[in-house]
Amino acid sequence: MQKLRRVKLTAEAYVREQFHTRMRPPEECPNCGRLHRLWAHGYYGRWTTDEVGKALRFLVRRFLCTFCGITVSCLPCFAQPYRLVNHTTLEAFLEGRDGRRDVQAQAGLLKRYARRFAEWRPSLLRIVGHRFGRASPKEEATAFWRRAVAACGSAAELTMQLVHEFRTTCFRTCRCHQPSPAQ
Ligand SMILES: [Zn+2]
């Protein structure tokens, strides 16, 4: 399973400080709910973007639940689940700050994200209801997305609430956010 963890670092600082080595295990297993059962279980590499929009590789800490046998990876909150572009750049894009270097560098992908969000919105609304404000059918998907980000305070916080409260994301529902039998 995957959990998003709040970190106050940028992606660059996370890599520079090797923060993955200091990522603590979640107290409670997100699968079986047992306390203090998660043990260190290595790392895996994935990619996000840096402050100028360039791809940046970082390591994600994994833990193993010694009770239910599931592995839990702890994704730092600057990164999006299964998406390359980091949350800060996504937020700048939603706010229309197109002049920023990071937004320009990833403009193609960001537009694809916006299209995917628009396709996913009806399903997302069925899952979250009015949790992030009432959505008007006439409102553009991007405007609704911007409001949801504002309601949560940041794009990272919105994703975190979607994953942890609703077990979904801005683009789809992933198996890795659902409880499951031991792997
Ligand atoms: Zn467990």
PDB file of C-alpha atoms and ligand atoms in Angstrom:
ATOM      1  CA  MET A   1       0.000   0.000   0.000  1.00  0.00           C
ATOM      2  CA  GLN A   2       0.995   3.605  -0.343  1.00  0.00           C
ATOM      3  CA  LYS A   3       0.786   6.435   2.181  1.00  0.00           C
ATOM      4  CA  LEU A   4       1.591  10.083   1.604  1.00  0.00           C
ATOM      5  CA  ARG A   5       3.755  11.620   4.304  1.00  0.00           C
ATOM      6  CA  ARG A   6       4.041  15.306   5.125  1.00  0.00           C
ATOM      7  CA  VAL A   7       7.610  16.516   4.705  1.00  0.00           C
ATOM      8  CA  LYS A   8       8.605  20.161   4.849  1.00  0.00           C
ATOM      9  CA  LEU A   9      11.379  19.693   2.305  1.00  0.00           C
ATOM     10  CA  THR A  10      11.490  20.374  -1.406  1.00  0.00           C
ATOM     11  CA  ALA A  11      12.257  17.407  -3.636  1.00  0.00           C
ATOM     12  CA  GLU A  12      15.843  18.669  -4.068  1.00  0.00           C
ATOM     13  CA  ALA A  13      16.378  18.955  -0.310  1.00  0.00           C
ATOM     14  CA  TYR A  14      14.844  15.498   0.271  1.00  0.00           C
ATOM     15  CA  VAL A  15      17.388  14.013  -2.148  1.00  0.00           C
ATOM     16  CA  ARG A  16      20.313  16.116  -0.891  1.00  0.00           C
ATOM     17  CA  GLU A  17      19.654  15.286   2.759  1.00  0.00           C
ATOM     18  CA  GLN A  18      18.898  11.626   1.984  1.00  0.00           C
ATOM     19  CA  PHE A  19      15.708  12.118   3.905  1.00  0.00           C
ATOM     20  CA  HIS A  20      14.402   8.687   2.853  1.00  0.00           C
ATOM     21  CA  THR A  21      16.758   7.197   5.461  1.00  0.00           C
ATOM     22  CA  ARG A  22      15.014   9.255   8.176  1.00  0.00           C
ATOM     23  CA  MET A  23      11.438   8.446   7.152  1.00  0.00           C
ATOM     24  CA  ARG A  24       9.761   6.916  10.199  1.00  0.00           C
ATOM     25  CA  PRO A  25       7.277   4.071   9.887  1.00  0.00           C
ATOM     26  CA  PRO A  26       3.598   4.965  10.239  1.00  0.00           C
ATOM     27  CA  GLU A  27       2.404   4.055  13.726  1.00  0.00           C
ATOM     28  CA  GLU A  28      -0.608   2.177  12.446  1.00  0.00           C
ATOM     29  CA  CYS A  29      -0.652  -0.296   9.575  1.00  0.00           C
ATOM     30  CA  PRO A  30      -3.031   1.187   6.941  1.00  0.00           C
ATOM     31  CA  ASN A  31      -4.105  -2.340   6.012  1.00  0.00           C
ATOM     32  CA  CYS A  32      -4.779  -4.213   9.256  1.00  0.00           C
ATOM     33  CA  GLY A  33      -4.806  -1.280  11.695  1.00  0.00           C
ATOM     34  CA  ARG A  34      -2.352  -2.945  14.134  1.00  0.00           C
ATOM     35  CA  LEU A  35       0.013  -0.595  15.982  1.00  0.00           C
ATOM     36  CA  HIS A  36       3.839  -0.679  15.877  1.00  0.00           C
ATOM     37  CA  ARG A  37       4.041  -3.573  13.430  1.00  0.00           C
ATOM     38  CA  LEU A  38       5.773  -1.815  10.523  1.00  0.00           C
ATOM     39  CA  TRP A  39       9.422  -2.652  10.027  1.00  0.00           C
ATOM     40  CA  ALA A  40      11.920  -1.142   7.597  1.00  0.00           C
ATOM     41  CA  HIS A  41      11.806  -2.973   4.286  1.00  0.00           C
ATOM     42  CA  GLY A  42      14.151  -1.221   1.848  1.00  0.00           C
ATOM     43  CA  TYR A  43      13.546   1.476  -0.743  1.00  0.00           C
ATOM     44  CA  TYR A  44      12.473   1.884  -4.315  1.00  0.00           C
ATOM     45  CA  GLY A  45      13.376   4.626  -6.760  1.00  0.00           C
ATOM     46  CA  ARG A  46      10.916   6.797  -8.616  1.00  0.00           C
ATOM     47  CA  TRP A  47      10.845  10.194 -10.300  1.00  0.00           C
ATOM     48  CA  THR A  48       9.397  13.617  -9.624  1.00  0.00           C
ATOM     49  CA  THR A  49      10.333  17.090 -10.905  1.00  0.00           C
ATOM     50  CA  ASP A  50      12.565  19.779  -9.399  1.00  0.00           C
ATOM     51  CA  GLU A  51      11.982  23.536  -9.143  1.00  0.00           C
ATOM     52  CA  VAL A  52      12.758  24.131 -12.822  1.00  0.00           C
ATOM     53  CA  GLY A  53      10.642  21.195 -13.976  1.00  0.00           C
ATOM     54  CA  LYS A  54      13.467  18.752 -14.645  1.00  0.00           C
ATOM     55  CA  ALA A  55      13.011  15.069 -13.789  1.00  0.00           C
ATOM     56  CA  LEU A  56      14.569  14.158 -10.454  1.00  0.00           C
ATOM     57  CA  ARG A  57      14.984  10.664  -9.036  1.00  0.00           C
ATOM     58  CA  PHE A  58      14.385  10.011  -5.344  1.00  0.00           C
ATOM     59  CA  LEU A  59      14.045   7.021  -3.049  1.00  0.00           C
ATOM     60  CA  VAL A  60      10.838   5.989  -1.315  1.00  0.00           C
ATOM     61  CA  ARG A  61      10.996   4.218   2.047  1.00  0.00           C
ATOM     62  CA  ARG A  62       9.088   0.963   2.378  1.00  0.00           C
ATOM     63  CA  PHE A  63       7.933  -0.834   5.490  1.00  0.00           C
ATOM     64  CA  LEU A  64       6.623  -4.335   6.045  1.00  0.00           C
ATOM     65  CA  CYS A  65       3.769  -5.094   8.423  1.00  0.00           C
ATOM     66  CA  THR A  66       4.869  -8.079  10.500  1.00  0.00           C
ATOM     67  CA  PHE A  67       1.231  -8.838  11.306  1.00  0.00           C
ATOM     68  CA  CYS A  68      -0.549  -8.827   7.923  1.00  0.00           C
ATOM     69  CA  GLY A  69       2.493  -9.090   5.651  1.00  0.00           C
ATOM     70  CA  ILE A  70       1.660  -6.075   3.501  1.00  0.00           C
ATOM     71  CA  THR A  71       4.292  -3.540   2.422  1.00  0.00           C
ATOM     72  CA  VAL A  72       3.639   0.165   2.908  1.00  0.00           C
ATOM     73  CA  SER A  73       5.570   2.773   0.941  1.00  0.00           C
ATOM     74  CA  CYS A  74       5.812   6.310   2.301  1.00  0.00           C
ATOM     75  CA  LEU A  75       5.651   8.824  -0.524  1.00  0.00           C
ATOM     76  CA  PRO A  76       6.835  12.323   0.493  1.00  0.00           C
ATOM     77  CA  CYS A  77       4.075  14.887  -0.085  1.00  0.00           C
ATOM     78  CA  PHE A  78       5.870  16.875  -2.806  1.00  0.00           C
ATOM     79  CA  ALA A  79       5.375  13.892  -5.152  1.00  0.00           C
ATOM     80  CA  GLN A  80       2.097  12.832  -6.718  1.00  0.00           C
ATOM     81  CA  PRO A  81       1.072   9.177  -6.718  1.00  0.00           C
ATOM     82  CA  TYR A  82       1.860   7.788 -10.196  1.00  0.00           C
ATOM     83  CA  ARG A  83       2.485  11.211 -11.737  1.00  0.00           C
ATOM     84  CA  LEU A  84       5.835  12.763 -12.584  1.00  0.00           C
ATOM     85  CA  VAL A  85       5.206  16.482 -11.992  1.00  0.00           C
ATOM     86  CA  ASN A  86       5.519  17.626  -8.370  1.00  0.00           C
ATOM     87  CA  HIS A  87       2.645  19.199  -6.422  1.00  0.00           C
ATOM     88  CA  THR A  88       4.098  22.742  -6.297  1.00  0.00           C
ATOM     89  CA  THR A  89       4.365  22.899 -10.086  1.00  0.00           C
ATOM     90  CA  LEU A  90       0.881  21.430 -10.467  1.00  0.00           C
ATOM     91  CA  GLU A  91      -0.481  24.106  -8.121  1.00  0.00           C
ATOM     92  CA  ALA A  92       1.274  26.908 -10.059  1.00  0.00           C
ATOM     93  CA  PHE A  93      -0.218  25.513 -13.280  1.00  0.00           C
ATOM     94  CA  LEU A  94      -3.733  25.482 -11.766  1.00  0.00           C
ATOM     95  CA  GLU A  95      -3.269  29.087 -10.660  1.00  0.00           C
ATOM     96  CA  GLY A  96      -2.407  30.039 -14.228  1.00  0.00           C
ATOM     97  CA  ARG A  97       1.197  30.972 -13.492  1.00  0.00           C
ATOM     98  CA  ASP A  98       2.267  29.850 -16.959  1.00  0.00           C
ATOM     99  CA  GLY A  99       5.381  32.012 -17.012  1.00  0.00           C
ATOM    100  CA  ARG A 100       7.169  29.894 -14.420  1.00  0.00           C
ATOM    101  CA  ARG A 101      10.014  27.792 -15.707  1.00  0.00           C
ATOM    102  CA  ASP A 102       8.779  24.584 -14.092  1.00  0.00           C
ATOM    103  CA  VAL A 103       5.262  25.047 -15.535  1.00  0.00           C
ATOM    104  CA  GLN A 104       6.659  25.771 -19.004  1.00  0.00           C
ATOM    105  CA  ALA A 105       9.015  22.790 -18.865  1.00  0.00           C
ATOM    106  CA  GLN A 106       6.140  20.387 -18.082  1.00  0.00           C
ATOM    107  CA  ALA A 107       3.329  22.175 -19.972  1.00  0.00           C
ATOM    108  CA  GLY A 108       2.484  19.125 -22.107  1.00  0.00           C
ATOM    109  CA  LEU A 109       2.134  16.758 -19.174  1.00  0.00           C
ATOM    110  CA  LEU A 110       0.226  19.308 -17.081  1.00  0.00           C
ATOM    111  CA  LYS A 111      -2.346  19.734 -19.857  1.00  0.00           C
ATOM    112  CA  ARG A 112      -2.728  15.968 -19.970  1.00  0.00           C
ATOM    113  CA  TYR A 113      -3.280  15.929 -16.207  1.00  0.00           C
ATOM    114  CA  ALA A 114      -5.998  18.588 -16.608  1.00  0.00           C
ATOM    115  CA  ARG A 115      -7.747  16.523 -19.304  1.00  0.00           C
ATOM    116  CA  ARG A 116      -7.530  13.400 -17.154  1.00  0.00           C
ATOM    117  CA  PHE A 117      -8.903  15.297 -14.131  1.00  0.00           C
ATOM    118  CA  ALA A 118     -11.848  16.533 -16.244  1.00  0.00           C
ATOM    119  CA  GLU A 119     -12.635  12.946 -17.339  1.00  0.00           C
ATOM    120  CA  TRP A 120     -12.345  11.663 -13.784  1.00  0.00           C
ATOM    121  CA  ARG A 121     -14.333  14.485 -12.143  1.00  0.00           C
ATOM    122  CA  PRO A 122     -17.810  12.843 -12.299  1.00  0.00           C
ATOM    123  CA  SER A 123     -16.476   9.692 -10.601  1.00  0.00           C
ATOM    124  CA  LEU A 124     -14.488  11.757  -8.111  1.00  0.00           C
ATOM    125  CA  LEU A 125     -17.590  13.727  -7.157  1.00  0.00           C
ATOM    126  CA  ARG A 126     -19.479  10.499  -6.541  1.00  0.00           C
ATOM    127  CA  ILE A 127     -16.712   9.519  -4.110  1.00  0.00           C
ATOM    128  CA  VAL A 128     -16.144  12.819  -2.272  1.00  0.00           C
ATOM    129  CA  GLY A 129     -19.600  14.447  -2.521  1.00  0.00           C
ATOM    130  CA  HIS A 130     -19.434  18.086  -1.436  1.00  0.00           C
ATOM    131  CA  ARG A 131     -16.376  17.613   0.711  1.00  0.00           C
ATOM    132  CA  PHE A 132     -14.393  20.240  -1.239  1.00  0.00           C
ATOM    133  CA  GLY A 133     -17.298  22.592  -1.920  1.00  0.00           C
ATOM    134  CA  ARG A 134     -20.338  22.269  -4.118  1.00  0.00           C
ATOM    135  CA  ALA A 135     -19.431  21.693  -7.768  1.00  0.00           C
ATOM    136  CA  SER A 136     -21.496  23.491 -10.367  1.00  0.00           C
ATOM    137  CA  PRO A 137     -22.038  21.534 -13.608  1.00  0.00           C
ATOM    138  CA  LYS A 138     -21.208  24.686 -15.585  1.00  0.00           C
ATOM    139  CA  GLU A 139     -17.916  25.195 -13.810  1.00  0.00           C
ATOM    140  CA  GLU A 140     -14.815  24.163 -15.734  1.00  0.00           C
ATOM    141  CA  ALA A 141     -13.002  21.160 -14.308  1.00  0.00           C
ATOM    142  CA  THR A 142      -9.836  23.193 -13.757  1.00  0.00           C
ATOM    143  CA  ALA A 143     -11.761  25.836 -11.808  1.00  0.00           C
ATOM    144  CA  PHE A 144     -13.233  23.129  -9.593  1.00  0.00           C
ATOM    145  CA  TRP A 145      -9.761  21.620  -9.099  1.00  0.00           C
ATOM    146  CA  ARG A 146      -8.399  25.049  -8.138  1.00  0.00           C
ATOM    147  CA  ARG A 147     -11.166  25.465  -5.551  1.00  0.00           C
ATOM    148  CA  ALA A 148     -10.491  22.031  -4.076  1.00  0.00           C
ATOM    149  CA  VAL A 149      -6.781  22.899  -3.756  1.00  0.00           C
ATOM    150  CA  ALA A 150      -7.684  26.218  -2.093  1.00  0.00           C
ATOM    151  CA  ALA A 151     -10.098  24.470   0.300  1.00  0.00           C
ATOM    152  CA  CYS A 152      -7.290  22.146   1.423  1.00  0.00           C
ATOM    153  CA  GLY A 153      -4.537  24.767   1.447  1.00  0.00           C
ATOM    154  CA  SER A 154      -2.291  23.120  -1.156  1.00  0.00           C
ATOM    155  CA  ALA A 155      -2.295  20.557  -3.942  1.00  0.00           C
ATOM    156  CA  ALA A 156      -0.228  18.219  -1.756  1.00  0.00           C
ATOM    157  CA  GLU A 157      -2.782  18.481   1.054  1.00  0.00           C
ATOM    158  CA  LEU A 158      -5.665  17.791  -1.367  1.00  0.00           C
ATOM    159  CA  THR A 159      -3.978  14.604  -2.600  1.00  0.00           C
ATOM    160  CA  MET A 160      -3.218  13.569   0.959  1.00  0.00           C
ATOM    161  CA  GLN A 161      -6.872  13.968   1.981  1.00  0.00           C
ATOM    162  CA  LEU A 162      -8.072  12.103  -1.120  1.00  0.00           C
ATOM    163  CA  VAL A 163      -5.701   9.204  -0.457  1.00  0.00           C
ATOM    164  CA  HIS A 164      -6.186   8.921   3.289  1.00  0.00           C
ATOM    165  CA  GLU A 165      -9.881   9.778   3.651  1.00  0.00           C
ATOM    166  CA  PHE A 166     -11.288   8.542   0.346  1.00  0.00           C
ATOM    167  CA  ARG A 167      -8.636   6.097  -0.916  1.00  0.00           C
ATOM    168  CA  THR A 168      -8.524   7.808  -4.293  1.00  0.00           C
ATOM    169  CA  THR A 169      -6.501  10.485  -6.150  1.00  0.00           C
ATOM    170  CA  CYS A 170      -7.120  13.396  -8.546  1.00  0.00           C
ATOM    171  CA  PHE A 171      -6.937  11.002 -11.502  1.00  0.00           C
ATOM    172  CA  ARG A 172      -8.138   7.550 -10.546  1.00  0.00           C
ATOM    173  CA  THR A 173      -8.605   5.086  -7.719  1.00  0.00           C
ATOM    174  CA  CYS A 174      -5.529   2.906  -7.287  1.00  0.00           C
ATOM    175  CA  ARG A 175      -5.344  -0.530  -5.795  1.00  0.00           C
ATOM    176  CA  CYS A 176      -2.367   0.529  -3.696  1.00  0.00           C
ATOM    177  CA  HIS A 177      -4.603   2.763  -1.562  1.00  0.00           C
ATOM    178  CA  GLN A 178      -7.075  -0.033  -0.718  1.00  0.00           C
ATOM    179  CA  PRO A 179      -6.768  -2.560   2.090  1.00  0.00           C
ATOM    180  CA  SER A 180      -6.117  -6.062   0.795  1.00  0.00           C
ATOM    181  CA  PRO A 181      -5.184  -9.546   1.957  1.00  0.00           C
ATOM    182  CA  ALA A 182      -1.507 -10.252   2.580  1.00  0.00           C
ATOM    183  CA  GLN A 183       0.725 -10.067  -0.493  1.00  0.00           C
TER     184      GLN A 183
HETATM  185 ZN    ZN B   1      -0.764  -4.835   8.828  1.00  0.00          ZN
END
